[in-house]
CSV table of C-alpha atoms and ligand atoms in Angstrom, one decimal:
chain,number,residue,atom,x,y,z
V,962,MET,CA,1.0,22.2,-18.7
V,963,LYS,CA,3.4,20.3,-20.9
V,964,ALA,CA,4.1,16.8,-19.7
V,965,GLU,CA,7.7,16.9,-20.9
V,966,SER,CA,8.5,19.8,-18.6
V,967,HIS,CA,7.7,17.5,-15.7
V,968,SER,CA,9.7,14.6,-16.8
V,969,ILE,CA,12.2,14.0,-13.9
V,970,CYS,CA,14.0,11.1,-15.3
V,971,SER,CA,16.3,12.6,-17.9
V,972,HIS,CA,18.4,9.4,-18.4
V,973,THR,CA,17.2,6.2,-19.9
V,974,ILE,CA,13.6,6.6,-19.3
V,975,ASP,CA,10.9,8.0,-21.5
V,976,LEU,CA,8.5,7.9,-18.6
V,977,ASN,CA,6.7,10.9,-17.3
V,978,LEU,CA,3.6,12.1,-15.5
V,979,LEU,CA,1.5,11.9,-18.7
V,980,HIS,CA,2.1,8.1,-18.8
V,981,ILE,CA,0.8,7.8,-15.3
V,982,TYR,CA,-2.4,9.8,-16.2
V,983,GLU,CA,-2.8,7.5,-19.2
V,984,ALA,CA,-2.4,4.5,-16.9
V,985,LYS,CA,-5.1,5.9,-14.5
V,986,LYS,CA,-7.6,6.1,-17.3
V,987,ARG,CA,-6.6,2.7,-18.8
V,988,ILE,CA,-6.8,0.7,-15.6
V,989,SER,CA,-10.0,2.3,-14.1
V,990,PRO,CA,-12.4,-0.5,-15.3
V,991,LEU,CA,-10.5,-3.2,-13.3
V,992,VAL,CA,-8.7,-1.3,-10.5
V,993,ARG,CA,-10.1,0.3,-7.4
V,994,HIS,CA,-9.4,3.8,-6.2
V,995,THR,CA,-8.6,2.6,-2.7
V,996,PRO,CA,-9.6,4.5,0.4
V,997,LEU,CA,-7.1,6.7,2.2
V,998,VAL,CA,-8.0,6.6,5.9
V,999,LYS,CA,-6.6,8.4,8.9
V,1000,SER,CA,-5.2,6.0,11.5
V,1001,ASN,CA,-6.3,7.3,14.9
V,1002,PRO,CA,-4.0,5.0,16.9
V,1003,LEU,CA,-0.9,6.0,14.9
V,1004,SER,CA,-1.9,9.6,14.7
V,1005,SER,CA,-2.2,9.9,18.5
V,1006,LEU,CA,0.9,7.8,19.1
V,1007,PHE,CA,3.1,10.1,16.9
V,1008,ASN,CA,1.3,13.4,17.3
V,1009,HIS,CA,0.8,14.1,13.6
V,1010,ASP,CA,-1.7,12.9,11.1
V,1011,VAL,CA,-0.9,9.4,9.7
V,1012,PHE,CA,-3.0,8.1,6.8
V,1013,LEU,CA,-3.2,4.6,5.5
V,1014,LYS,CA,-3.7,3.8,1.8
V,1015,LEU,CA,-5.6,0.5,1.7
V,1016,GLU,CA,-4.2,-1.2,-1.3
V,1017,PHE,CA,-4.9,-4.6,0.2
V,1018,LEU,CA,-8.6,-3.9,-0.8
V,1019,GLN,CA,-7.8,-4.4,-4.5
V,1020,ASP,CA,-9.7,-7.5,-5.6
V,1021,PRO,CA,-6.6,-9.8,-5.8
V,1022,GLY,CA,-5.4,-8.4,-2.5
V,1023,ALA,CA,-2.5,-6.2,-3.6
V,1024,PHE,CA,-1.5,-3.1,-5.5
V,1025,LYS,CA,0.3,-5.1,-8.2
V,1026,VAL,CA,-3.0,-5.4,-10.1
V,1027,ARG,CA,-2.4,-1.7,-11.2
V,1028,GLY,CA,0.8,-2.4,-13.1
V,1029,ALA,CA,-0.3,-5.7,-14.5
V,1030,THR,CA,-3.6,-4.2,-15.8
V,1031,ASN,CA,-1.7,-1.2,-17.4
V,1032,LYS,CA,0.7,-3.5,-19.1
V,1033,ILE,CA,-1.8,-6.1,-20.4
V,1034,LEU,CA,-4.2,-3.5,-21.6
V,1035,SER,CA,-1.3,-1.8,-23.5
V,1036,LEU,CA,-0.6,-4.9,-25.6
V,1037,SER,CA,-1.7,-5.2,-29.2
V,1038,PRO,CA,-4.5,-7.7,-30.0
V,1039,THR,CA,-2.0,-10.2,-31.5
V,1040,GLU,CA,0.2,-10.0,-28.4
V,1041,ARG,CA,-2.8,-10.4,-26.1
V,1042,LYS,CA,-3.9,-13.5,-28.1
V,1043,ARG,CA,-0.5,-15.2,-27.8
V,1044,GLY,CA,-0.5,-14.6,-24.1
V,1045,VAL,CA,1.6,-13.3,-21.2
V,1046,VAL,CA,4.2,-14.9,-18.9
V,1047,THR,CA,5.5,-13.8,-15.6
V,1048,PHE,CA,7.6,-14.9,-12.6
V,1049,SER,CA,6.8,-13.9,-9.1
V,1050,THR,CA,7.2,-14.5,-5.4
V,1051,GLY,CA,3.4,-14.4,-5.3
V,1052,ASN,CA,1.4,-11.2,-5.6
V,1053,HIS,CA,2.6,-10.2,-9.0
V,1054,GLY,CA,1.8,-13.7,-10.4
V,1055,LEU,CA,-1.6,-13.7,-8.7
V,1056,CYS,CA,-2.5,-10.2,-9.9
V,1057,THR,CA,-1.3,-11.0,-13.5
V,1058,CYS,CA,-3.5,-14.1,-13.5
V,1059,TRP,CA,-6.4,-12.2,-12.2
V,1060,VAL,CA,-6.1,-9.5,-14.9
V,1061,ALA,CA,-5.4,-12.1,-17.6
V,1062,LYS,CA,-8.6,-13.9,-16.7
V,1063,LYS,CA,-10.6,-10.6,-16.7
V,1064,THR,CA,-9.2,-9.7,-20.1
V,1065,ASP,CA,-9.3,-13.2,-21.7
V,1066,THR,CA,-5.5,-13.3,-22.1
V,1067,PRO,CA,-3.8,-16.6,-21.7
V,1068,ALA,CA,-1.2,-16.5,-18.8
V,1069,VAL,CA,1.8,-18.6,-17.8
V,1070,VAL,CA,3.4,-18.1,-14.4
V,1071,CYS,CA,6.9,-19.3,-13.6
V,1072,VAL,CA,7.6,-19.7,-9.8
V,1073,SER,CA,10.7,-21.1,-8.0
V,1074,LYS,CA,10.5,-24.4,-6.0
V,1075,ARG,CA,10.8,-22.4,-2.8
V,1076,VAL,CA,7.8,-20.3,-3.5
V,1077,ALA,CA,5.8,-23.3,-4.7
V,1078,LYS,CA,6.6,-25.0,-1.4
V,1079,LEU,CA,5.9,-21.9,0.8
V,1080,SER,CA,2.6,-20.9,-0.8
V,1081,PRO,CA,0.7,-23.9,-2.2
V,1082,LYS,CA,-2.6,-22.1,-1.9
V,1083,ARG,CA,-1.4,-19.3,-4.1
V,1084,ILE,CA,-0.4,-21.7,-6.8
V,1085,GLU,CA,-3.8,-23.4,-6.5
V,1086,PHE,CA,-5.5,-20.1,-6.8
V,1087,MET,CA,-3.5,-19.1,-9.9
V,1088,ARG,CA,-4.4,-22.4,-11.5
V,1089,ALA,CA,-8.0,-21.9,-10.6
V,1090,LEU,CA,-7.8,-18.5,-12.4
V,1091,GLY,CA,-7.0,-20.5,-15.5
V,1092,ALA,CA,-3.2,-19.9,-15.6
V,1093,GLU,CA,-0.5,-22.4,-16.5
V,1094,VAL,CA,1.9,-22.6,-13.5
V,1095,VAL,CA,5.5,-23.7,-14.3
V,1096,VAL,CA,7.7,-24.5,-11.3
V,1097,SER,CA,11.4,-24.0,-12.1
V,1098,GLY,CA,14.7,-23.2,-10.3
V,1099,ASP,CA,15.5,-22.4,-6.7
V,1100,THR,CA,15.4,-18.6,-6.7
V,1101,GLN,CA,13.2,-16.0,-8.2
V,1102,ASP,CA,16.0,-15.1,-10.6
V,1103,GLU,CA,16.0,-18.7,-11.9
V,1104,ALA,CA,12.3,-18.7,-12.3
V,1105,GLY,CA,12.8,-15.4,-14.3
V,1106,GLU,CA,15.2,-17.2,-16.7
V,1107,MET,CA,12.5,-19.8,-17.4
V,1108,ALA,CA,10.0,-17.0,-18.1
V,1109,LYS,CA,12.5,-15.4,-20.6
V,1110,GLU,CA,12.9,-18.8,-22.3
V,1111,LEU,CA,9.1,-19.0,-22.8
V,1112,VAL,CA,9.1,-15.5,-24.4
V,1113,THR,CA,11.5,-16.8,-27.0
V,1114,SER,CA,10.0,-20.3,-27.5
V,1115,ARG,CA,6.3,-19.5,-27.4
V,1116,GLY,CA,6.2,-15.8,-28.3
V,1117,LEU,CA,4.7,-14.8,-25.0
V,1118,THR,CA,5.0,-11.2,-23.6
V,1119,LEU,CA,6.8,-10.9,-20.3
V,1120,ILE,CA,5.0,-9.0,-17.6
V,1121,HIS,CA,7.8,-8.0,-15.4
V,1122,PRO,CA,7.0,-7.6,-11.7
V,1123,PHE,CA,8.7,-4.2,-11.5
V,1124,ASP,CA,11.2,-3.2,-14.2
V,1125,ASP,CA,8.8,-2.1,-16.9
V,1126,PRO,CA,7.6,1.4,-17.7
V,1127,PHE,CA,4.0,0.3,-18.0
V,1128,VAL,CA,4.1,-1.5,-14.7
V,1129,ILE,CA,5.8,1.4,-13.0
V,1130,ALA,CA,3.3,3.9,-14.5
V,1131,GLY,CA,0.4,1.6,-13.3
V,1132,GLN,CA,1.8,1.6,-9.7
V,1133,GLY,CA,2.3,5.4,-10.0
V,1134,THR,CA,-1.5,5.9,-10.1
V,1135,ILE,CA,-1.4,5.4,-6.3
V,1136,GLY,CA,0.6,8.7,-6.1
V,1137,LEU,CA,-2.1,10.5,-8.1
V,1138,GLU,CA,-4.8,9.1,-5.8
V,1139,LEU,CA,-2.9,10.2,-2.7
V,1140,LEU,CA,-2.6,13.8,-4.0
V,1141,GLU,CA,-6.2,13.8,-5.0
V,1142,ASP,CA,-7.4,12.6,-1.6
V,1143,GLU,CA,-5.0,14.4,0.7
V,1144,PRO,CA,-3.1,17.2,-1.3
V,1145,SER,CA,-1.1,18.4,1.7
V,1146,ILE,CA,0.7,15.1,2.4
V,1147,SER,CA,4.3,15.7,3.3
V,1148,SER,CA,5.8,12.2,3.4
V,1149,VAL,CA,5.0,8.8,2.1
V,1150,LEU,CA,6.3,5.5,3.4
V,1151,VAL,CA,6.4,2.8,0.7
V,1152,PRO,CA,7.4,-0.9,1.0
V,1153,LEU,CA,10.4,-1.5,-1.3
V,1154,SER,CA,11.6,-4.6,-3.0
V,1155,GLY,CA,12.2,-4.4,-6.8
V,1156,GLY,CA,11.2,-0.8,-6.7
V,1157,GLY,CA,8.3,-0.6,-9.2
V,1158,LEU,CA,5.9,0.6,-6.6
V,1159,ILE,CA,8.1,3.4,-5.1
V,1160,SER,CA,9.4,4.5,-8.5
V,1161,GLY,CA,5.9,5.1,-9.8
V,1162,ILE,CA,4.7,6.8,-6.6
V,1163,ALA,CA,7.8,9.0,-6.5
V,1164,LEU,CA,7.5,10.0,-10.1
V,1165,ALA,CA,3.8,10.9,-9.7
V,1166,MET,CA,4.1,12.7,-6.4
V,1167,LYS,CA,7.2,14.7,-7.4
V,1168,SER,CA,5.9,15.8,-10.7
V,1169,ALA,CA,2.1,16.2,-10.2
V,1170,SER,CA,2.1,18.7,-7.4
V,1171,PRO,CA,3.5,22.3,-7.2
V,1172,ARG,CA,4.8,21.5,-3.7
V,1173,SER,CA,6.3,18.3,-5.1
V,1174,PRO,CA,10.0,18.5,-4.3
V,1175,SER,CA,9.2,18.9,-0.6
V,1176,ILE,CA,7.2,15.7,-0.5
V,1177,LYS,CA,9.4,13.0,1.0
V,1178,VAL,CA,9.1,9.5,-0.5
V,1179,ILE,CA,10.8,7.0,1.8
V,1180,GLY,CA,11.3,3.3,0.9
V,1181,VAL,CA,11.1,0.6,3.5
V,1182,SER,CA,12.9,-2.7,2.9
V,1183,ILE,CA,13.7,-5.7,5.1
V,1184,GLU,CA,17.1,-6.3,6.7
V,1185,ASN,CA,16.9,-9.8,5.2
V,1186,ALA,CA,16.8,-8.6,1.6
V,1187,PRO,CA,18.1,-5.0,1.4
V,1188,VAL,CA,19.0,-5.4,-2.3
V,1189,MET,CA,18.0,-2.0,-3.6
V,1190,TYR,CA,19.5,-0.3,-0.5
V,1191,GLU,CA,22.9,-2.1,-1.1
V,1192,SER,CA,22.8,-1.5,-4.8
V,1193,ILE,CA,22.3,2.2,-4.4
V,1194,LYS,CA,25.2,2.2,-1.9
V,1195,ALA,CA,27.4,0.3,-4.4
V,1196,GLY,CA,26.4,2.6,-7.2
V,1197,HIS,CA,25.1,-0.3,-9.4
V,1198,PRO,CA,22.7,-3.2,-9.2
V,1199,ILE,CA,24.1,-6.1,-7.1
V,1200,GLU,CA,22.9,-9.6,-6.2
V,1201,MET,CA,22.4,-11.0,-2.7
V,1202,LYS,CA,21.9,-14.4,-1.3
V,1203,GLU,CA,18.2,-15.2,-0.9
V,1204,VAL,CA,17.0,-15.8,2.7
V,1205,ASP,CA,13.5,-16.2,4.3
V,1206,SER,CA,11.4,-13.4,5.7
V,1207,ILE,CA,8.0,-13.0,7.2
V,1208,ALA,CA,7.6,-10.3,4.6
V,1209,GLU,CA,8.1,-12.7,1.7
V,1210,SER,CA,6.7,-10.3,-0.9
V,1211,LEU,CA,9.7,-8.1,-0.2
V,1212,LEU,CA,12.2,-10.9,-1.1
V,1213,GLY,CA,13.9,-11.1,-4.5
V,1214,GLY,CA,16.5,-9.1,-6.3
V,1215,ILE,CA,16.4,-6.1,-8.5
V,1216,GLY,CA,18.1,-7.8,-11.5
V,1217,LEU,CA,21.8,-7.2,-12.5
V,1218,ASP,CA,20.4,-6.0,-15.8
V,1219,ASN,CA,18.0,-3.6,-14.1
V,1220,ARG,CA,16.9,-0.9,-16.6
V,1221,TYR,CA,14.5,1.4,-14.8
V,1222,THR,CA,13.9,1.1,-11.1
V,1223,PHE,CA,17.5,1.3,-9.9
V,1224,GLU,CA,18.0,4.7,-11.5
V,1225,MET,CA,14.5,6.0,-10.6
V,1226,VAL,CA,15.0,5.0,-6.9
V,1227,ARG,CA,18.5,6.5,-6.9
V,1228,ASP,CA,17.3,9.8,-8.4
V,1229,LEU,CA,13.7,10.2,-6.9
V,1230,VAL,CA,13.6,8.5,-3.6
V,1231,ASP,CA,14.6,10.5,-0.5
V,1232,GLY,CA,15.8,7.6,1.7
V,1233,ILE,CA,15.5,3.9,2.3
V,1234,VAL,CA,15.2,2.4,5.8
V,1235,LEU,CA,15.5,-1.2,6.8
V,1236,VAL,CA,13.3,-3.1,9.2
V,1237,SER,CA,13.9,-6.3,11.1
V,1238,GLU,CA,11.7,-9.4,11.2
V,1239,GLU,CA,10.7,-8.6,14.7
V,1240,GLU,CA,9.7,-5.1,13.7
V,1241,ILE,CA,7.5,-6.5,10.9
V,1242,GLU,CA,5.9,-8.9,13.4
V,1243,ASN,CA,5.2,-6.1,15.8
V,1244,ALA,CA,3.6,-4.1,13.0
V,1245,LEU,CA,1.5,-7.0,12.0
V,1246,SER,CA,0.2,-7.4,15.6
V,1247,PHE,CA,-0.3,-3.7,16.0
V,1248,THR,CA,-2.4,-3.5,12.8
V,1249,LEU,CA,-4.4,-6.5,13.8
V,1250,GLU,CA,-5.0,-5.3,17.3
V,1251,ASN,CA,-5.7,-1.6,16.5
V,1252,HIS,CA,-7.3,-1.8,13.1
V,1253,HIS,CA,-8.5,-5.4,13.0
V,1254,TRP,CA,-6.8,-6.0,9.6
V,1255,LEU,CA,-4.7,-9.1,9.1
V,1256,LEU,CA,-2.2,-8.0,6.5
V,1257,GLU,CA,0.9,-9.8,5.1
V,1258,GLY,CA,4.3,-8.9,6.3
V,1259,ALA,CA,5.2,-6.7,3.3
V,1260,GLY,CA,1.9,-4.9,3.7
V,1261,VAL,CA,2.9,-3.4,7.1
V,1262,ALA,CA,6.6,-2.5,6.3
V,1263,GLY,CA,5.7,1.3,6.5
V,1264,ILE,CA,4.0,0.8,9.9
V,1265,ALA,CA,7.0,-1.1,11.1
V,1266,ALA,CA,9.3,1.8,10.0
V,1267,LEU,CA,7.1,4.3,11.9
V,1268,LEU,CA,6.7,2.2,15.1
V,1269,SER,CA,10.4,1.5,15.3
V,1270,ASN,CA,11.2,5.2,14.8
V,1271,LYS,CA,13.3,4.5,11.8
V,1272,ALA,CA,11.2,6.8,9.6
V,1273,SER,CA,9.9,9.7,11.6
V,1274,GLY,CA,7.4,10.9,8.9
V,1275,THR,CA,7.0,14.5,10.1
V,1276,GLY,CA,3.9,16.3,9.0
V,1277,LYS,CA,1.0,14.5,7.3
V,1278,THR,CA,2.3,11.0,6.5
V,1279,ALA,CA,0.8,8.4,4.3
V,1280,ILE,CA,1.7,4.8,4.6
V,1281,ILE,CA,1.0,2.3,1.7
V,1282,LEU,CA,-0.5,-0.9,3.0
V,1283,SER,CA,0.5,-2.8,-0.1
V,1284,GLY,CA,-1.1,-6.2,0.4
V,1285,SER,CA,-2.8,-8.8,2.5
V,1286,ASN,CA,-2.1,-12.1,0.8
V,1287,CYS,CA,-1.0,-14.6,3.5
V,1288,GLU,CA,-1.8,-18.0,4.8
V,1289,ALA,CA,-3.8,-16.6,7.7
V,1290,ARG,CA,-3.6,-19.5,10.1
V,1291,SER,CA,0.1,-20.0,9.9
V,1292,LEU,CA,0.7,-16.3,10.1
V,1293,LEU,CA,-1.3,-16.0,13.3
V,1294,LYS,CA,0.5,-19.0,14.7
V,1295,GLN,CA,3.8,-17.4,13.9
V,1296,LEU,CA,2.7,-14.2,15.7
V,1297,GLN,CA,1.6,-16.4,18.6
V,1298,ILE,CA,-1.9,-14.8,18.6
R,1362,PLP,C1,5.6,-6.5,-4.7
R,1362,PLP,C2,5.2,-6.1,-3.4
R,1362,PLP,C3,5.9,-5.0,-2.7
R,1362,PLP,C4,7.1,-4.3,-3.3
R,1362,PLP,O1,6.9,-3.7,-4.6
R,1362,PLP,P1,8.1,-3.5,-5.6
R,1362,PLP,O2,7.6,-2.8,-6.8
R,1362,PLP,O3,8.8,-4.8,-5.9
R,1362,PLP,O4,9.1,-2.6,-4.8
R,1362,PLP,C5,5.4,-4.5,-1.5
R,1362,PLP,N1,4.3,-5.1,-0.9
R,1362,PLP,C6,3.6,-6.1,-1.5
R,1362,PLP,C7,2.5,-6.7,-0.8
R,1362,PLP,C8,4.1,-6.6,-2.7
R,1362,PLP,O5,3.4,-7.7,-3.3
């Protein structure tokens, strides 16, 4: 089988199934092949098999460890020695610091003032992992500008949270695991913000299996930050005002200079649905009450889409539970539990 013949993205991107298989091999020392478990409550509620992919069981609590590991382990020894920099609303920064520590790579994280205020424990945790945390700007985009400045002034390598072929290929390894564990899956619900996660999964699933084109890959974004959804509608990347959400890992833009994920989502993803704050809250409570897992808002976006009948997911459906990093007490208070 020639990898080229399975390359779906004909345009900008020299990214194909082979890169995702390479990523799988590269990241295996640090990244868990997470369980895919059948949800009995959801399966009986919807009368078809619903599987949950437990990405929150990665050591740093989210799938982003896959992309960060693939990127950092692809750098040259000189690049590794100089160090890496990233900007993040949380999980990407956390996962990058975690991988950097495991691989003896110096790491700098740029976060916005908003995130620094909202998640002091995460900042503490990143510092405890040995990273240098730089607080700069009001939005994620402004924190991103700072990171780019450090690339120039200190020769650091930017580890982008989503718009990087190595990061996308790393996240795509989830798609390979899904096909390995449950080859007859017919749809996948994926939380969607910058689009690295869904781009990788869609590329993997649609090119690795002979039944591929019929596997539906559906993105779930929040009504409070439907940036990819509105960008696809507009035909080009757009910017939107930043607001708060209980699913804070789904906030942030896709970048006006987006190079990869906009086109990949446009060309490979079968649909995007939007869920409300209340629907995310319901999904958090449902998951806690029925599975006894306290996840973060973004982590249950797929469950929210299913419970609100916005994504029907006919046939065998897999839902990516992407992360669990949250301040547990304040989340429980917010849910009035
Ligand atoms: C980053 C993140 C997402 C969204 O991933 P993108 O690649 O930005 O679309 C979803 N869930 C969690 C928990 C995340 O940290």
